[in-house]
């Protein structure tokens, strides 16, 4: 049953990666993220309230919850949405999969621990795998200046998403140690991030509410209900059953689902460099996640 939940969580999040395309077709990434996070935050808080969870945040915890939410659900998702404007969503998800490795390094640094040899080996595998996918699989296309520009933009946004996720996770680990953790906390974090995104979009003159198509609303409904709310609830259930470290192995499966969807929906070619590079990058995740790490205490599902 636990294995089934792990695969189901990865499936929901992985499928959501390709749904981002329909959102970007109609609104700016920051607006799409704002809609998604506000919707998911309200629903999670209602679920927490209905199950008798305490919703009140102490004043001294508000800033930490806001920082975690804005980093993990605001900046990271806006970067992810922007990245898929330039490169296939499956490849963005693959780059994002290195965030647990970055988290492990950040958490060890923040807690005064020296990164272990295992951390360094895992990160090395992750970087090597991504290099093989982008360098080997697309090497013949990089000579095209226009493609190279798009590739670099996509990679830059994807790396920003990975680092923002890692930063949010590291803050989440700090919050968890201080007892600030649970469905209600995630709900507040989502609300903070969604409100921040829409506030920034409004200041930039973007339309926050408009006449959206059925495609946009359908994609948004999936991203809110399945890609966010259901994924978080499944993740919390996995943490209860197996602990944070094992639950985090969903990070290994999400890129596989996302790349599969990119092959179907975005025409990504299945090549030897793609298969080999993805396998090596995900091996890096397994190496890092298999060891006890303080940084694994606050991980949430990826985009």
Short mmCIF file of C-alpha atoms in Angstrom, two decimals:
data_model
loop_
_atom_site.label_atom_id
_atom_site.label_comp_id
_atom_site.label_asym_id
_atom_site.label_seq_id
_atom_site.Cartn_x
_atom_site.Cartn_y
_atom_site.Cartn_z
CA UNK A 1 0.00 0.00 0.00
CA UNK A 2 2.83 2.41 0.85
CA UNK A 3 4.52 1.72 -2.48
CA UNK A 4 1.23 2.41 -4.27
CA UNK A 5 0.89 5.76 -2.46
CA UNK A 6 4.47 6.64 -3.44
CA UNK A 7 3.78 5.96 -7.12
CA UNK A 8 0.39 7.71 -7.00
CA UNK A 9 1.94 10.83 -5.49
CA UNK A 10 4.65 10.89 -8.17
CA UNK A 11 2.03 10.34 -10.88
CA UNK A 12 -0.15 13.24 -9.73
CA UNK A 13 2.79 15.65 -9.54
CA UNK A 14 4.42 14.40 -12.75
CA UNK A 15 1.21 14.77 -14.76
CA UNK A 16 0.81 18.26 -13.33
CA UNK A 17 4.10 19.32 -14.91
CA UNK A 18 2.60 19.00 -18.40
CA UNK A 19 -0.62 20.77 -17.33
CA UNK A 20 1.43 23.93 -16.82
CA UNK A 21 1.53 24.34 -20.60
CA UNK A 22 -2.20 25.12 -20.78
CA UNK A 23 -1.81 27.71 -18.01
CA UNK A 24 1.07 29.51 -19.70
CA UNK A 25 -0.94 29.69 -22.93
CA UNK A 26 -3.40 32.14 -21.34
CA UNK A 27 -1.80 33.95 -18.40
CA UNK A 28 1.59 35.07 -17.20
CA UNK A 29 3.36 32.40 -15.11
CA UNK A 30 3.14 34.52 -11.96
CA UNK A 31 -0.65 34.84 -12.38
CA UNK A 32 -1.11 31.12 -12.99
CA UNK A 33 0.92 30.30 -9.90
CA UNK A 34 -1.05 32.83 -7.85
CA UNK A 35 -4.38 31.26 -8.86
CA UNK A 36 -3.12 27.77 -8.13
CA UNK A 37 -1.62 28.51 -4.73
CA UNK A 38 -4.56 30.55 -3.45
CA UNK A 39 -6.97 27.79 -4.44
CA UNK A 40 -4.85 25.03 -2.92
CA UNK A 41 -4.19 27.04 0.24
CA UNK A 42 -7.88 27.68 0.91
CA UNK A 43 -8.78 24.02 0.38
CA UNK A 44 -5.98 22.73 2.62
CA UNK A 45 -6.96 25.12 5.40
CA UNK A 46 -10.59 23.99 5.10
CA UNK A 47 -9.45 20.36 5.32
CA UNK A 48 -7.29 21.17 8.34
CA UNK A 49 -10.20 23.02 9.99
CA UNK A 50 -12.61 20.18 9.25
CA UNK A 51 -10.27 17.62 10.79
CA UNK A 52 -9.86 19.65 13.97
CA UNK A 53 -6.35 20.96 13.30
CA UNK A 54 -5.25 24.23 14.89
CA UNK A 55 -5.21 26.99 12.27
CA UNK A 56 -3.83 29.84 14.40
CA UNK A 57 -0.25 30.91 13.71
CA UNK A 58 1.66 32.55 16.52
CA UNK A 59 2.98 35.96 15.54
CA UNK A 60 6.61 34.87 15.96
CA UNK A 61 6.05 32.05 13.43
CA UNK A 62 4.30 34.06 10.72
CA UNK A 63 7.47 35.36 9.05
CA UNK A 64 9.05 31.88 8.91
CA UNK A 65 5.93 30.30 7.41
CA UNK A 66 5.70 33.16 4.89
CA UNK A 67 9.37 32.76 3.91
CA UNK A 68 8.96 29.02 3.44
CA UNK A 69 5.80 29.48 1.38
CA UNK A 70 7.14 32.26 -0.83
CA UNK A 71 10.37 30.37 -1.54
CA UNK A 72 8.91 26.89 -2.05
CA UNK A 73 5.50 27.65 -3.55
CA UNK A 74 6.04 31.13 -4.97
CA UNK A 75 9.51 31.67 -6.41
CA UNK A 76 10.08 27.99 -7.20
CA UNK A 77 6.80 27.55 -9.06
CA UNK A 78 7.06 30.85 -10.93
CA UNK A 79 10.54 29.78 -12.06
CA UNK A 80 9.20 26.36 -13.08
CA UNK A 81 6.34 27.89 -15.09
CA UNK A 82 8.80 30.24 -16.81
CA UNK A 83 11.21 27.41 -17.57
CA UNK A 84 8.60 25.41 -19.51
CA UNK A 85 8.15 28.41 -21.81
CA UNK A 86 11.62 27.60 -23.17
CA UNK A 87 12.29 23.87 -22.75
CA UNK A 88 10.10 20.74 -22.36
CA UNK A 89 8.45 20.36 -18.95
CA UNK A 90 9.93 16.89 -18.42
CA UNK A 91 13.46 18.25 -18.71
CA UNK A 92 12.60 21.05 -16.29
CA UNK A 93 11.33 18.43 -13.83
CA UNK A 94 14.61 16.54 -14.24
CA UNK A 95 16.64 19.65 -13.34
CA UNK A 96 14.30 20.32 -10.43
CA UNK A 97 14.94 16.80 -9.13
CA UNK A 98 18.38 17.89 -7.89
CA UNK A 99 16.73 20.09 -5.25
CA UNK A 100 16.97 17.37 -2.54
CA UNK A 101 20.72 17.27 -3.11
CA UNK A 102 20.97 21.04 -2.81
CA UNK A 103 18.78 20.85 0.29
CA UNK A 104 21.06 18.30 1.90
CA UNK A 105 24.07 20.55 1.32
CA UNK A 106 22.25 23.70 2.50
CA UNK A 107 20.91 22.00 5.61
CA UNK A 108 24.29 20.65 6.59
CA UNK A 109 25.85 24.07 6.11
CA UNK A 110 23.08 25.79 8.10
CA UNK A 111 23.37 23.29 10.92
CA UNK A 112 27.16 23.43 10.98
CA UNK A 113 27.65 19.97 9.49
CA UNK A 114 30.25 19.36 6.82
CA UNK A 115 28.78 17.92 3.59
CA UNK A 116 29.56 14.23 3.49
CA UNK A 117 31.32 12.36 0.72
CA UNK A 118 27.95 10.78 -0.06
CA UNK A 119 26.41 14.25 -0.52
CA UNK A 120 29.18 15.20 -2.95
CA UNK A 121 28.94 11.93 -4.89
CA UNK A 122 25.16 12.26 -5.19
CA UNK A 123 25.40 15.86 -6.38
CA UNK A 124 28.10 14.81 -8.87
CA UNK A 125 25.81 12.15 -10.32
CA UNK A 126 22.97 14.66 -10.56
CA UNK A 127 25.02 17.28 -12.40
CA UNK A 128 26.59 14.66 -14.69
CA UNK A 129 23.20 13.24 -15.61
CA UNK A 130 21.76 16.64 -16.47
CA UNK A 131 24.87 17.47 -18.51
CA UNK A 132 24.46 14.25 -20.50
CA UNK A 133 20.78 14.95 -21.18
CA UNK A 134 21.26 18.55 -22.29
CA UNK A 135 24.74 18.27 -23.79
CA UNK A 136 24.65 14.81 -25.32
CA UNK A 137 21.00 14.66 -26.24
CA UNK A 138 20.85 18.14 -27.76
CA UNK A 139 24.44 18.71 -28.70
CA UNK A 140 23.72 18.85 -32.42
CA UNK A 141 21.04 21.50 -31.86
CA UNK A 142 23.07 23.81 -29.61
CA UNK A 143 24.89 25.15 -32.67
CA UNK A 144 21.64 26.95 -33.53
CA UNK A 145 21.92 30.34 -31.77
CA UNK A 146 18.14 30.72 -31.31
CA UNK A 147 17.83 27.25 -29.78
CA UNK A 148 20.88 27.83 -27.61
CA UNK A 149 19.30 31.02 -26.25
CA UNK A 150 16.07 29.20 -25.39
CA UNK A 151 18.00 26.34 -23.82
CA UNK A 152 20.05 28.64 -21.60
CA UNK A 153 16.95 30.57 -20.50
CA UNK A 154 15.12 27.33 -19.70
CA UNK A 155 18.05 25.94 -17.75
CA UNK A 156 18.48 29.18 -15.81
CA UNK A 157 14.81 29.21 -14.77
CA UNK A 158 14.90 25.49 -13.94
CA UNK A 159 17.97 25.92 -11.74
CA UNK A 160 16.29 28.87 -10.02
CA UNK A 161 13.31 26.61 -9.31
CA UNK A 162 15.63 23.94 -7.87
CA UNK A 163 17.46 26.38 -5.61
CA UNK A 164 14.23 28.08 -4.47
CA UNK A 165 12.72 24.69 -3.64
CA UNK A 166 15.86 23.76 -1.72
CA UNK A 167 15.80 27.05 0.19
CA UNK A 168 12.13 26.58 1.06
CA UNK A 169 12.81 23.02 2.15
CA UNK A 170 15.69 24.10 4.36
CA UNK A 171 13.44 26.73 5.99
CA UNK A 172 10.80 24.02 6.34
CA UNK A 173 13.30 21.81 8.15
CA UNK A 174 13.96 24.68 10.58
CA UNK A 175 10.22 25.19 11.04
CA UNK A 176 9.62 21.51 11.65
CA UNK A 177 12.25 21.43 14.38
CA UNK A 178 10.40 24.33 16.03
CA UNK A 179 7.05 22.56 15.80
CA UNK A 180 5.72 24.59 12.86
CA UNK A 181 4.62 21.81 10.56
CA UNK A 182 1.47 20.19 9.23
CA UNK A 183 -1.37 20.62 6.76
CA UNK A 184 -2.42 23.98 8.24
CA UNK A 185 1.13 25.33 8.01
CA UNK A 186 1.38 24.31 4.35
CA UNK A 187 -2.03 25.88 3.72
CA UNK A 188 -0.88 29.21 5.18
CA UNK A 189 2.36 28.97 3.17
CA UNK A 190 0.36 28.46 -0.02
CA UNK A 191 -1.84 31.47 0.78
CA UNK A 192 1.19 33.68 1.46
CA UNK A 193 2.81 32.62 -1.82
CA UNK A 194 -0.38 32.95 -3.88
CA UNK A 195 -1.20 36.39 -2.49
CA UNK A 196 2.39 37.54 -3.06
CA UNK A 197 2.37 36.36 -6.67
CA UNK A 198 -0.90 38.11 -7.49
CA UNK A 199 0.20 41.28 -5.68
CA UNK A 200 3.40 41.45 -7.74
CA UNK A 201 1.48 40.67 -10.95
CA UNK A 202 -1.01 43.43 -10.16
CA UNK A 203 1.79 45.94 -9.59
CA UNK A 204 3.17 44.98 -13.01
CA UNK A 205 -0.20 45.68 -14.60
CA UNK A 206 -1.20 42.08 -15.32
CA UNK A 207 -4.87 41.07 -15.36
CA UNK A 208 -5.62 38.99 -12.25
CA UNK A 209 -9.17 37.99 -13.24
CA UNK A 210 -10.37 37.55 -16.81
CA UNK A 211 -12.59 35.38 -19.02
CA UNK A 212 -10.61 32.15 -19.02
CA UNK A 213 -11.12 29.23 -21.40
CA UNK A 214 -12.37 25.81 -20.39
CA UNK A 215 -8.85 24.47 -21.05
CA UNK A 216 -7.31 26.90 -18.56
CA UNK A 217 -9.93 26.29 -15.90
CA UNK A 218 -9.70 22.51 -16.36
CA UNK A 219 -5.92 22.58 -16.06
CA UNK A 220 -6.12 24.86 -13.05
CA UNK A 221 -8.63 22.53 -11.37
CA UNK A 222 -6.26 19.60 -11.87
CA UNK A 223 -3.25 21.53 -10.59
CA UNK A 224 -5.14 22.74 -7.51
CA UNK A 225 -7.00 19.55 -6.59
CA UNK A 226 -4.71 16.77 -7.81
CA UNK A 227 -1.29 18.34 -8.40
CA UNK A 228 -1.32 20.29 -5.13
CA UNK A 229 -3.98 19.34 -2.55
CA UNK A 230 -4.10 15.57 -3.21
CA UNK A 231 -0.32 15.41 -3.68
CA UNK A 232 0.30 17.14 -0.35
CA UNK A 233 -2.20 14.94 1.49
CA UNK A 234 -0.61 11.82 0.01
CA UNK A 235 2.81 13.12 0.95
CA UNK A 236 1.76 13.72 4.56
CA UNK A 237 0.33 10.20 4.69
CA UNK A 238 3.61 8.82 3.36
CA UNK A 239 5.52 10.75 6.04
CA UNK A 240 3.28 9.20 8.71
CA UNK A 241 3.86 5.72 7.33
CA UNK A 242 7.54 5.82 6.39
CA UNK A 243 9.11 9.06 7.68
CA UNK A 244 10.27 12.15 5.72
CA UNK A 245 13.35 10.57 4.17
CA UNK A 246 11.57 7.65 2.51
CA UNK A 247 8.61 9.81 1.49
CA UNK A 248 11.06 12.05 -0.34
CA UNK A 249 11.80 9.26 -2.78
CA UNK A 250 8.81 10.54 -4.77
CA UNK A 251 11.36 13.08 -6.09
CA UNK A 252 13.01 10.19 -7.92
CA UNK A 253 9.80 9.15 -9.67
CA UNK A 254 8.33 12.53 -10.62
CA UNK A 255 10.85 13.30 -13.44
CA UNK A 256 10.21 9.88 -14.98
CA UNK A 257 6.47 10.60 -15.23
CA UNK A 258 7.11 14.17 -16.41
CA UNK A 259 9.55 13.08 -19.13
CA UNK A 260 7.12 10.39 -20.28
CA UNK A 261 4.42 13.07 -20.64
CA UNK A 262 6.87 15.33 -22.52
CA UNK A 263 7.52 12.50 -24.98
CA UNK A 264 3.77 12.17 -25.58
CA UNK A 265 2.65 15.82 -25.50
CA UNK A 266 5.74 17.83 -26.46
CA UNK A 267 7.49 15.57 -28.94
CA UNK A 268 10.66 14.99 -26.92
CA UNK A 269 12.70 12.29 -28.67
CA UNK A 270 13.65 9.20 -26.68
CA UNK A 271 17.42 8.96 -27.11
CA UNK A 272 20.22 7.09 -25.40
CA UNK A 273 21.59 10.30 -23.79
CA UNK A 274 18.10 11.07 -22.44
CA UNK A 275 17.72 7.61 -20.90
CA UNK A 276 21.30 7.42 -19.60
CA UNK A 277 21.42 10.98 -18.28
CA UNK A 278 18.06 10.70 -16.54
CA UNK A 279 19.08 7.42 -14.92
CA UNK A 280 22.38 8.87 -13.66
CA UNK A 281 20.71 12.04 -12.34
CA UNK A 282 18.07 10.03 -10.48
CA UNK A 283 20.77 7.74 -9.11
CA UNK A 284 22.28 10.85 -7.53
CA UNK A 285 18.96 11.47 -5.79
CA UNK A 286 18.85 7.93 -4.48
CA UNK A 287 22.40 8.22 -3.13
CA UNK A 288 21.57 11.42 -1.22
CA UNK A 289 18.12 10.40 -0.01
CA UNK A 290 19.26 6.98 1.19
CA UNK A 291 21.32 8.53 4.01
CA UNK A 292 19.93 10.16 7.15
CA UNK A 293 19.85 13.92 6.63
CA UNK A 294 18.49 16.84 8.58
CA UNK A 295 17.64 18.46 5.29
CA UNK A 296 15.02 15.86 4.44
CA UNK A 297 12.69 16.96 7.20
CA UNK A 298 10.81 19.62 5.31
CA UNK A 299 10.56 18.46 1.72
CA UNK A 300 7.29 18.89 -0.12
CA UNK A 301 6.27 17.51 -3.52
CA UNK A 302 7.89 19.20 -6.48
CA UNK A 303 6.15 21.09 -9.30
#
